[in-house]
PDB file of C-alpha atoms and ligand atoms in Angstrom:
ATOM      1  CA  MET A   1      39.178 -36.897  50.701  1.00 43.00           C
ATOM      2  CA  VAL A   2      36.432 -39.407  49.936  1.00 48.00           C
ATOM      3  CA  GLN A   3      33.530 -37.783  47.781  1.00 48.00           C
ATOM      4  CA  PRO A   4      30.201 -38.013  49.138  1.00 47.00           C
ATOM      5  CA  GLU A   5      28.357 -40.669  47.207  1.00 51.00           C
ATOM      6  CA  THR A   6      26.290 -39.294  44.448  1.00 48.00           C
ATOM      7  CA  PRO A   7      22.364 -40.336  44.974  1.00 47.00           C
ATOM      8  CA  PRO A   8      21.089 -42.597  42.232  1.00 48.00           C
ATOM      9  CA  VAL A   9      20.045 -40.530  39.226  1.00 49.00           C
ATOM     10  CA  THR A  10      16.282 -41.676  39.597  1.00 50.00           C
ATOM     11  CA  LEU A  11      15.957 -40.091  42.900  1.00 48.00           C
ATOM     12  CA  ASP A  12      17.255 -36.712  41.401  1.00 51.00           C
ATOM     13  CA  LEU A  13      15.316 -36.958  38.159  1.00 54.00           C
ATOM     14  CA  PHE A  14      11.937 -37.841  39.875  1.00 58.00           C
ATOM     15  CA  ALA A  15      12.179 -36.049  43.165  1.00 57.00           C
ATOM     16  CA  ASP A  16      10.646 -32.809  42.276  1.00 61.00           C
ATOM     17  CA  ASP A  17       7.851 -33.781  39.899  1.00 62.00           C
ATOM     18  CA  HIS A  18       7.058 -37.112  40.828  1.00 65.00           C
ATOM     19  CA  PRO A  19       6.354 -38.529  44.335  1.00 62.00           C
ATOM     20  CA  GLN A  20       6.613 -42.138  42.775  1.00 71.00           C
ATOM     21  CA  PRO A  21       9.094 -43.683  40.439  1.00 84.00           C
ATOM     22  CA  PRO A  22       7.957 -44.257  36.987  1.00 89.00           C
ATOM     23  CA  SER A  23       5.403 -46.915  36.162  1.00 93.00           C
ATOM     24  CA  ARG A  24       2.900 -48.228  33.669  1.00 96.00           C
ATOM     25  CA  GLU A  25      -0.825 -48.028  34.236  1.00 97.00           C
ATOM     26  CA  ARG A  26      -3.287 -49.654  31.813  1.00 98.00           C
ATOM     27  CA  ILE A  27      -6.197 -47.227  31.454  1.00 98.00           C
ATOM     28  CA  GLY A  28      -7.873 -49.064  28.405  1.00 98.00           C
ATOM     29  CA  GLU A  29      -7.726 -52.263  26.423  1.00 98.00           C
ATOM     30  CA  GLN A  30      -4.943 -50.634  24.617  1.00 98.00           C
ATOM     31  CA  SER A  31      -4.297 -47.537  26.507  1.00 98.00           C
ATOM     32  CA  TYR A  32      -1.440 -46.931  28.866  1.00 98.00           C
ATOM     33  CA  LEU A  33      -0.387 -44.197  31.127  1.00 98.00           C
ATOM     34  CA  LEU A  34       3.353 -44.040  31.470  1.00 98.00           C
ATOM     35  CA  ARG A  35       4.236 -42.196  34.547  1.00 97.00           C
ATOM     36  CA  GLY A  36       7.367 -40.158  34.430  1.00 96.00           C
ATOM     37  CA  PHE A  37       8.331 -42.041  31.276  1.00 97.00           C
ATOM     38  CA  ALA A  38       9.616 -38.621  29.509  1.00 98.00           C
ATOM     39  CA  LEU A  39      11.555 -37.288  32.599  1.00 96.00           C
ATOM     40  CA  PRO A  40      14.963 -38.874  31.583  1.00 96.00           C
ATOM     41  CA  TRP A  41      14.505 -37.220  28.172  1.00 97.00           C
ATOM     42  CA  VAL A  42      13.498 -33.606  29.323  1.00 97.00           C
ATOM     43  CA  GLU A  43      17.050 -32.240  29.207  1.00 97.00           C
ATOM     44  CA  ARG A  44      17.274 -32.986  25.501  1.00 98.00           C
ATOM     45  CA  LEU A  45      13.635 -32.354  24.761  1.00 98.00           C
ATOM     46  CA  LEU A  46      13.516 -28.792  25.965  1.00 98.00           C
ATOM     47  CA  PRO A  47      16.229 -27.171  23.770  1.00 98.00           C
ATOM     48  CA  ALA A  48      14.694 -28.981  20.743  1.00 98.00           C
ATOM     49  CA  LEU A  49      11.241 -27.648  21.768  1.00 98.00           C
ATOM     50  CA  LYS A  50      12.597 -24.158  22.015  1.00 98.00           C
ATOM     51  CA  HIS A  51      14.403 -24.366  18.536  1.00 98.00           C
ATOM     52  CA  THR A  52      11.237 -25.682  16.914  1.00 98.00           C
ATOM     53  CA  LEU A  53       9.074 -22.939  18.357  1.00 98.00           C
ATOM     54  CA  LEU A  54      11.355 -20.368  17.074  1.00 98.00           C
ATOM     55  CA  ALA A  55      10.460 -21.547  13.458  1.00 98.00           C
ATOM     56  CA  ALA A  56       6.917 -22.169  14.064  1.00 98.00           C
ATOM     57  CA  PRO A  57       5.454 -20.112  16.980  1.00 98.00           C
ATOM     58  CA  PHE A  58       2.329 -20.927  18.788  1.00 98.00           C
ATOM     59  CA  ARG A  59      -0.801 -19.466  17.409  1.00 97.00           C
ATOM     60  CA  HIS A  60      -4.487 -19.601  18.554  1.00 96.00           C
ATOM     61  CA  MET A  61      -6.319 -21.375  15.871  1.00 96.00           C
ATOM     62  CA  ILE A  62     -10.082 -20.722  14.940  1.00 95.00           C
ATOM     63  CA  THR A  63     -12.377 -23.632  14.712  1.00 93.00           C
ATOM     64  CA  PRO A  64     -14.787 -24.107  11.778  1.00 92.00           C
ATOM     65  CA  GLY A  65     -17.565 -22.998  14.145  1.00 93.00           C
ATOM     66  CA  GLY A  66     -15.831 -19.839  14.818  1.00 94.00           C
ATOM     67  CA  PHE A  67     -14.316 -20.426  18.259  1.00 93.00           C
ATOM     68  CA  THR A  68     -10.887 -19.675  19.064  1.00 94.00           C
ATOM     69  CA  LEU A  69      -8.784 -22.772  20.538  1.00 95.00           C
ATOM     70  CA  SER A  70      -7.730 -21.754  24.071  1.00 96.00           C
ATOM     71  CA  ALA A  71      -4.442 -23.636  23.777  1.00 97.00           C
ATOM     72  CA  GLY A  72      -1.818 -22.304  21.440  1.00 97.00           C
ATOM     73  CA  LEU A  73      -0.924 -24.741  18.645  1.00 98.00           C
ATOM     74  CA  SER A  74       2.000 -25.353  16.508  1.00 98.00           C
ATOM     75  CA  SER A  75       3.663 -28.595  14.896  1.00 98.00           C
ATOM     76  CA  CYS A  76       6.524 -30.255  13.560  1.00 98.00           C
ATOM     77  CA  GLY A  77       7.286 -33.165  11.335  1.00 98.00           C
ATOM     78  CA  THR A  78       6.389 -33.603   7.702  1.00 98.00           C
ATOM     79  CA  LEU A  79       2.714 -32.772   8.493  1.00 98.00           C
ATOM     80  CA  GLY A  80       1.215 -30.153  10.740  1.00 98.00           C
ATOM     81  CA  TRP A  81      -2.250 -29.647  12.210  1.00 97.00           C
ATOM     82  CA  THR A  82      -4.294 -26.641  11.310  1.00 95.00           C
ATOM     83  CA  SER A  83      -7.652 -25.430  12.186  1.00 93.00           C
ATOM     84  CA  ASP A  84      -9.731 -22.568  10.391  1.00 93.00           C
ATOM     85  CA  ARG A  85     -13.012 -21.765   9.114  1.00 93.00           C
ATOM     86  CA  ALA A  86     -12.693 -24.437   6.564  1.00 93.00           C
ATOM     87  CA  GLY A  87     -12.104 -27.131   8.909  1.00 92.00           C
ATOM     88  CA  TYR A  88      -9.499 -29.342  10.303  1.00 94.00           C
ATOM     89  CA  ARG A  89      -6.615 -30.772   8.453  1.00 95.00           C
ATOM     90  CA  TYR A  90      -2.923 -31.616   7.966  1.00 97.00           C
ATOM     91  CA  THR A  91      -0.758 -29.573   5.648  1.00 97.00           C
ATOM     92  CA  ARG A  92       2.841 -29.786   4.627  1.00 98.00           C
ATOM     93  CA  LEU A  93       3.465 -25.976   4.896  1.00 98.00           C
ATOM     94  CA  ASP A  94       2.935 -23.786   7.996  1.00 98.00           C
ATOM     95  CA  PRO A  95       0.014 -21.306   6.914  1.00 96.00           C
ATOM     96  CA  LEU A  96       1.556 -18.787   9.198  1.00 95.00           C
ATOM     97  CA  THR A  97       4.995 -18.697   7.750  1.00 96.00           C
ATOM     98  CA  GLY A  98       4.174 -20.370   4.382  1.00 97.00           C
ATOM     99  CA  GLN A  99       7.389 -22.684   5.046  1.00 98.00           C
ATOM    100  CA  PRO A 100       7.534 -26.495   5.710  1.00 98.00           C
ATOM    101  CA  TRP A 101       6.873 -27.200   9.161  1.00 98.00           C
ATOM    102  CA  PRO A 102      10.056 -27.643  11.004  1.00 98.00           C
ATOM    103  CA  GLY A 103      11.451 -31.017  10.954  1.00 98.00           C
ATOM    104  CA  MET A 104      10.824 -33.430  13.876  1.00 98.00           C
ATOM    105  CA  PRO A 105      13.777 -33.337  16.259  1.00 98.00           C
ATOM    106  CA  GLU A 106      15.466 -36.699  16.543  1.00 98.00           C
ATOM    107  CA  VAL A 107      14.800 -36.609  20.252  1.00 98.00           C
ATOM    108  CA  PHE A 108      11.027 -36.284  19.874  1.00 98.00           C
ATOM    109  CA  ARG A 109      10.948 -39.286  17.191  1.00 98.00           C
ATOM    110  CA  GLU A 110      13.069 -41.523  19.727  1.00 98.00           C
ATOM    111  CA  LEU A 111      10.870 -40.671  22.726  1.00 98.00           C
ATOM    112  CA  ALA A 112       7.623 -41.358  20.800  1.00 98.00           C
ATOM    113  CA  GLU A 113       8.855 -44.530  19.400  1.00 98.00           C
ATOM    114  CA  ALA A 114      10.122 -45.749  22.770  1.00 98.00           C
ATOM    115  CA  ALA A 115       6.882 -44.864  24.694  1.00 98.00           C
ATOM    116  CA  ALA A 116       4.747 -46.533  22.127  1.00 98.00           C
ATOM    117  CA  GLY A 117       6.841 -49.745  22.189  1.00 98.00           C
ATOM    118  CA  GLU A 118       6.324 -49.528  25.983  1.00 97.00           C
ATOM    119  CA  ALA A 119       2.548 -49.462  25.272  1.00 98.00           C
ATOM    120  CA  GLY A 120       2.783 -52.491  23.000  1.00 97.00           C
ATOM    121  CA  PHE A 121       2.982 -50.561  19.717  1.00 97.00           C
ATOM    122  CA  SER A 122       6.300 -51.298  18.272  1.00 97.00           C
ATOM    123  CA  GLY A 123       7.905 -49.638  15.138  1.00 95.00           C
ATOM    124  CA  PHE A 124       5.859 -46.232  15.639  1.00 97.00           C
ATOM    125  CA  ALA A 125       7.189 -43.891  13.236  1.00 96.00           C
ATOM    126  CA  PRO A 126       5.327 -40.306  13.640  1.00 98.00           C
ATOM    127  CA  ASP A 127       5.012 -37.817  10.671  1.00 97.00           C
ATOM    128  CA  ALA A 128       3.276 -35.142  12.815  1.00 98.00           C
ATOM    129  CA  CYS A 129       3.921 -33.831  16.146  1.00 98.00           C
ATOM    130  CA  LEU A 130       1.353 -31.354  17.493  1.00 98.00           C
ATOM    131  CA  ILE A 131       2.634 -29.013  20.118  1.00 98.00           C
ATOM    132  CA  ASN A 132       0.089 -27.433  22.432  1.00 98.00           C
ATOM    133  CA  CYS A 133       0.763 -24.540  24.954  1.00 98.00           C
ATOM    134  CA  TYR A 134      -1.897 -24.343  27.841  1.00 98.00           C
ATOM    135  CA  VAL A 135      -1.740 -21.334  30.140  1.00 98.00           C
ATOM    136  CA  PRO A 136      -3.851 -21.220  33.302  1.00 98.00           C
ATOM    137  CA  GLY A 137      -7.452 -21.409  32.126  1.00 98.00           C
ATOM    138  CA  ALA A 138      -6.868 -23.038  28.736  1.00 98.00           C
ATOM    139  CA  LYS A 139      -8.551 -26.427  28.177  1.00 97.00           C
ATOM    140  CA  MET A 140      -9.201 -28.759  25.354  1.00 96.00           C
ATOM    141  CA  SER A 141     -12.882 -29.680  24.855  1.00 94.00           C
ATOM    142  CA  LEU A 142     -13.844 -33.485  24.610  1.00 96.00           C
ATOM    143  CA  HIS A 143     -12.853 -34.649  21.077  1.00 95.00           C
ATOM    144  CA  GLN A 144     -11.616 -37.515  18.837  1.00 95.00           C
ATOM    145  CA  ASP A 145      -8.379 -37.423  16.904  1.00 94.00           C
ATOM    146  CA  LYS A 146      -9.636 -38.476  13.570  1.00 92.00           C
ATOM    147  CA  ASN A 147      -8.054 -36.211  11.010  1.00 89.00           C
ATOM    148  CA  GLU A 148      -5.339 -38.703  10.346  1.00 90.00           C
ATOM    149  CA  ARG A 149      -5.587 -40.882   7.220  1.00 86.00           C
ATOM    150  CA  SER A 150      -5.454 -44.133   8.958  1.00 90.00           C
ATOM    151  CA  TYR A 151      -6.187 -45.105  12.573  1.00 94.00           C
ATOM    152  CA  GLU A 152      -4.038 -48.112  12.626  1.00 95.00           C
ATOM    153  CA  HIS A 153      -1.212 -46.177  14.657  1.00 97.00           C
ATOM    154  CA  PRO A 154      -1.390 -44.969  18.187  1.00 98.00           C
ATOM    155  CA  ILE A 155      -1.460 -41.433  19.621  1.00 98.00           C
ATOM    156  CA  VAL A 156       1.402 -40.702  21.938  1.00 98.00           C
ATOM    157  CA  SER A 157       0.932 -37.766  24.118  1.00 98.00           C
ATOM    158  CA  VAL A 158       3.688 -36.251  26.261  1.00 98.00           C
ATOM    159  CA  SER A 159       2.932 -33.837  29.018  1.00 98.00           C
ATOM    160  CA  LEU A 160       5.441 -31.044  30.361  1.00 98.00           C
ATOM    161  CA  GLY A 161       5.223 -28.300  32.762  1.00 98.00           C
ATOM    162  CA  LEU A 162       2.103 -27.708  34.942  1.00 98.00           C
ATOM    163  CA  PRO A 163      -0.228 -30.610  35.819  1.00 98.00           C
ATOM    164  CA  ALA A 164      -3.462 -31.137  34.163  1.00 98.00           C
ATOM    165  CA  MET A 165      -6.625 -33.142  34.462  1.00 98.00           C
ATOM    166  CA  PHE A 166      -7.006 -35.431  31.343  1.00 98.00           C
ATOM    167  CA  LEU A 167     -10.330 -36.828  30.549  1.00 98.00           C
ATOM    168  CA  PHE A 168     -10.497 -40.231  28.876  1.00 98.00           C
ATOM    169  CA  GLY A 169     -13.875 -41.082  27.636  1.00 98.00           C
ATOM    170  CA  GLY A 170     -15.332 -43.728  25.461  1.00 98.00           C
ATOM    171  CA  HIS A 171     -16.388 -44.090  21.676  1.00 98.00           C
ATOM    172  CA  GLU A 172     -19.490 -41.965  22.333  1.00 98.00           C
ATOM    173  CA  ARG A 173     -19.362 -38.282  23.474  1.00 97.00           C
ATOM    174  CA  GLY A 174     -21.594 -38.930  26.354  1.00 97.00           C
ATOM    175  CA  ASP A 175     -19.749 -42.124  27.657  1.00 98.00           C
ATOM    176  CA  LYS A 176     -18.262 -41.951  31.171  1.00 97.00           C
ATOM    177  CA  ARG A 177     -14.898 -40.246  31.418  1.00 98.00           C
ATOM    178  CA  GLN A 178     -11.886 -41.375  33.611  1.00 98.00           C
ATOM    179  CA  ARG A 179     -10.077 -38.551  35.116  1.00 98.00           C
ATOM    180  CA  VAL A 180      -6.449 -39.020  34.756  1.00 98.00           C
ATOM    181  CA  PRO A 181      -4.140 -36.242  36.285  1.00 97.00           C
ATOM    182  CA  LEU A 182      -1.146 -35.800  34.023  1.00 98.00           C
ATOM    183  CA  LEU A 183       2.203 -34.555  35.487  1.00 97.00           C
ATOM    184  CA  HIS A 184       5.380 -33.384  34.101  1.00 97.00           C
ATOM    185  CA  GLY A 185       7.048 -36.116  32.281  1.00 97.00           C
ATOM    186  CA  ASP A 186       3.898 -38.440  31.944  1.00 97.00           C
ATOM    187  CA  ILE A 187       2.876 -40.011  28.732  1.00 98.00           C
ATOM    188  CA  VAL A 188      -0.447 -41.442  27.601  1.00 98.00           C
ATOM    189  CA  VAL A 189      -0.604 -43.669  24.613  1.00 98.00           C
ATOM    190  CA  TRP A 190      -3.891 -44.979  23.060  1.00 98.00           C
ATOM    191  CA  GLY A 191      -4.296 -47.264  20.036  1.00 98.00           C
ATOM    192  CA  GLY A 192      -6.047 -50.077  18.476  1.00 97.00           C
ATOM    193  CA  VAL A 193      -9.582 -50.549  19.578  1.00 98.00           C
ATOM    194  CA  ASP A 194      -9.054 -47.373  21.852  1.00 98.00           C
ATOM    195  CA  ARG A 195      -7.772 -45.237  18.943  1.00 98.00           C
ATOM    196  CA  LEU A 196     -10.903 -43.298  18.536  1.00 97.00           C
ATOM    197  CA  ARG A 197     -12.026 -42.696  22.191  1.00 98.00           C
ATOM    198  CA  TYR A 198     -12.947 -39.285  23.155  1.00 98.00           C
ATOM    199  CA  HIS A 199     -10.713 -37.192  25.460  1.00 98.00           C
ATOM    200  CA  GLY A 200     -10.072 -33.646  26.499  1.00 98.00           C
ATOM    201  CA  VAL A 201      -8.217 -31.543  29.176  1.00 98.00           C
ATOM    202  CA  LEU A 202      -9.920 -29.658  31.835  1.00 98.00           C
ATOM    203  CA  PRO A 203      -9.010 -25.849  32.441  1.00 98.00           C
ATOM    204  CA  LEU A 204      -5.418 -25.605  33.480  1.00 98.00           C
ATOM    205  CA  LYS A 205      -5.028 -24.646  37.180  1.00 98.00           C
ATOM    206  CA  HIS A 206      -2.606 -21.659  38.067  1.00 98.00           C
ATOM    207  CA  GLY A 207       0.852 -22.751  39.116  1.00 97.00           C
ATOM    208  CA  GLN A 208       4.685 -22.376  38.525  1.00 97.00           C
ATOM    209  CA  HIS A 209       6.615 -25.060  37.152  1.00 97.00           C
ATOM    210  CA  ARG A 210      10.256 -25.289  38.009  1.00 96.00           C
ATOM    211  CA  GLN A 211      11.388 -25.651  34.367  1.00 96.00           C
ATOM    212  CA  LEU A 212       8.490 -24.402  32.221  1.00 97.00           C
ATOM    213  CA  GLY A 213       6.975 -21.758  34.414  1.00 97.00           C
ATOM    214  CA  ALA A 214       3.313 -20.981  34.213  1.00 98.00           C
ATOM    215  CA  GLN A 215       2.284 -23.420  31.295  1.00 98.00           C
ATOM    216  CA  ARG A 216       1.655 -26.842  30.218  1.00 98.00           C
ATOM    217  CA  ILE A 217       3.170 -28.047  26.983  1.00 98.00           C
ATOM    218  CA  ASN A 218       1.778 -31.069  25.508  1.00 98.00           C
ATOM    219  CA  LEU A 219       3.450 -32.972  22.468  1.00 98.00           C
ATOM    220  CA  THR A 220       1.025 -35.163  20.482  1.00 98.00           C
ATOM    221  CA  PHE A 221       2.609 -37.717  17.996  1.00 98.00           C
ATOM    222  CA  ARG A 222       0.712 -39.164  15.021  1.00 97.00           C
ATOM    223  CA  THR A 223       1.185 -41.037  11.960  1.00 97.00           C
ATOM    224  CA  ALA A 224      -1.210 -38.602  10.047  1.00 96.00           C
ATOM    225  CA  GLY A 225      -0.210 -39.133   6.267  1.00 95.00           C
TER     226      GLY A 225
HETATM  227  C1  LIG B   1      -3.568 -33.225  26.275  1.00 57.20           C
HETATM  228  N1  LIG B   1      -4.248 -33.123  23.983  1.00 57.20           N
HETATM  229  O1  LIG B   1      -3.353 -31.993  26.090  1.00 57.20           O
HETATM  230  C2  LIG B   1      -4.246 -33.945  24.979  1.00 57.20           C
HETATM  231  N2  LIG B   1      -5.633 -33.260  20.422  1.00 57.20           N
HETATM  232  O2  LIG B   1      -3.196 -33.782  27.168  1.00 57.20           O
HETATM  233  C3  LIG B   1      -5.148 -33.752  22.927  1.00 57.20           C
HETATM  234  O3  LIG B   1      -5.935 -34.514  22.877  1.00 57.20           O
HETATM  235  C4  LIG B   1      -5.135 -32.738  21.576  1.00 57.20           C
HETATM  236  O4  LIG B   1      -3.645 -31.096  22.705  1.00 57.20           O
HETATM  237  C5  LIG B   1      -5.734 -32.976  19.444  1.00 57.20           C
HETATM  238  C6  LIG B   1      -4.928 -31.601  19.274  1.00 57.20           C
HETATM  239  C7  LIG B   1      -4.325 -31.047  20.227  1.00 57.20           C
HETATM  240  C8  LIG B   1      -4.354 -31.710  21.595  1.00 57.20           C
HETATM  241 FE1  LIG B   2      -6.421 -35.065  20.968  1.00 57.20          FE
END
């Protein structure tokens, strides 16, 4: 008997999370939204993520001003990002465990390099990946990513799980912000003249994601050292 024809893999991969096929949208002079770019990687990303979080679990960090960040944070790679009363900085050891941060999984590295290349930044070699966990209500206030030693490399930000509204502003805090809805599998890359643009995430709405449940995970890749 003839087997029913299997549908093209793209239909299968993109049906649940994405109404549209992957695409690249320019959101700044050197900034791109890569819709659905991470979807073909998710099956490999999730086990690597789980493994990483066993070694360096999410924790709620305190800002120098004494506020608690509503997103849970962890890191992997040679350097990890930390915030406490003393300030924001990158460290080689995880302050929670006293151990080096878990190594960056190969699949993370590959995805980050591929996404950066797609946005015109070839040869991206991140040494830090911040892992953020947003539950409904959690947000990220408007900020610049400026704890890295040099700003010559881009930021690659991967969204997984529940959708979120990303705010992409300008070089001044008060500049007008674009609102960019980010879905599971979307990637935003900003670098070059856009590297220090303000950005943030509105409070996460309630929902359930098929693979990740009631949360959004964001991976941000940087060259920090
Ligand atoms: C996002 N995240 O979650 C954007 N920056 O889509 C960030 O901009 C960010 O989550 C610095 C530290 C953690 C973050
Ligand atoms: Fe950021």
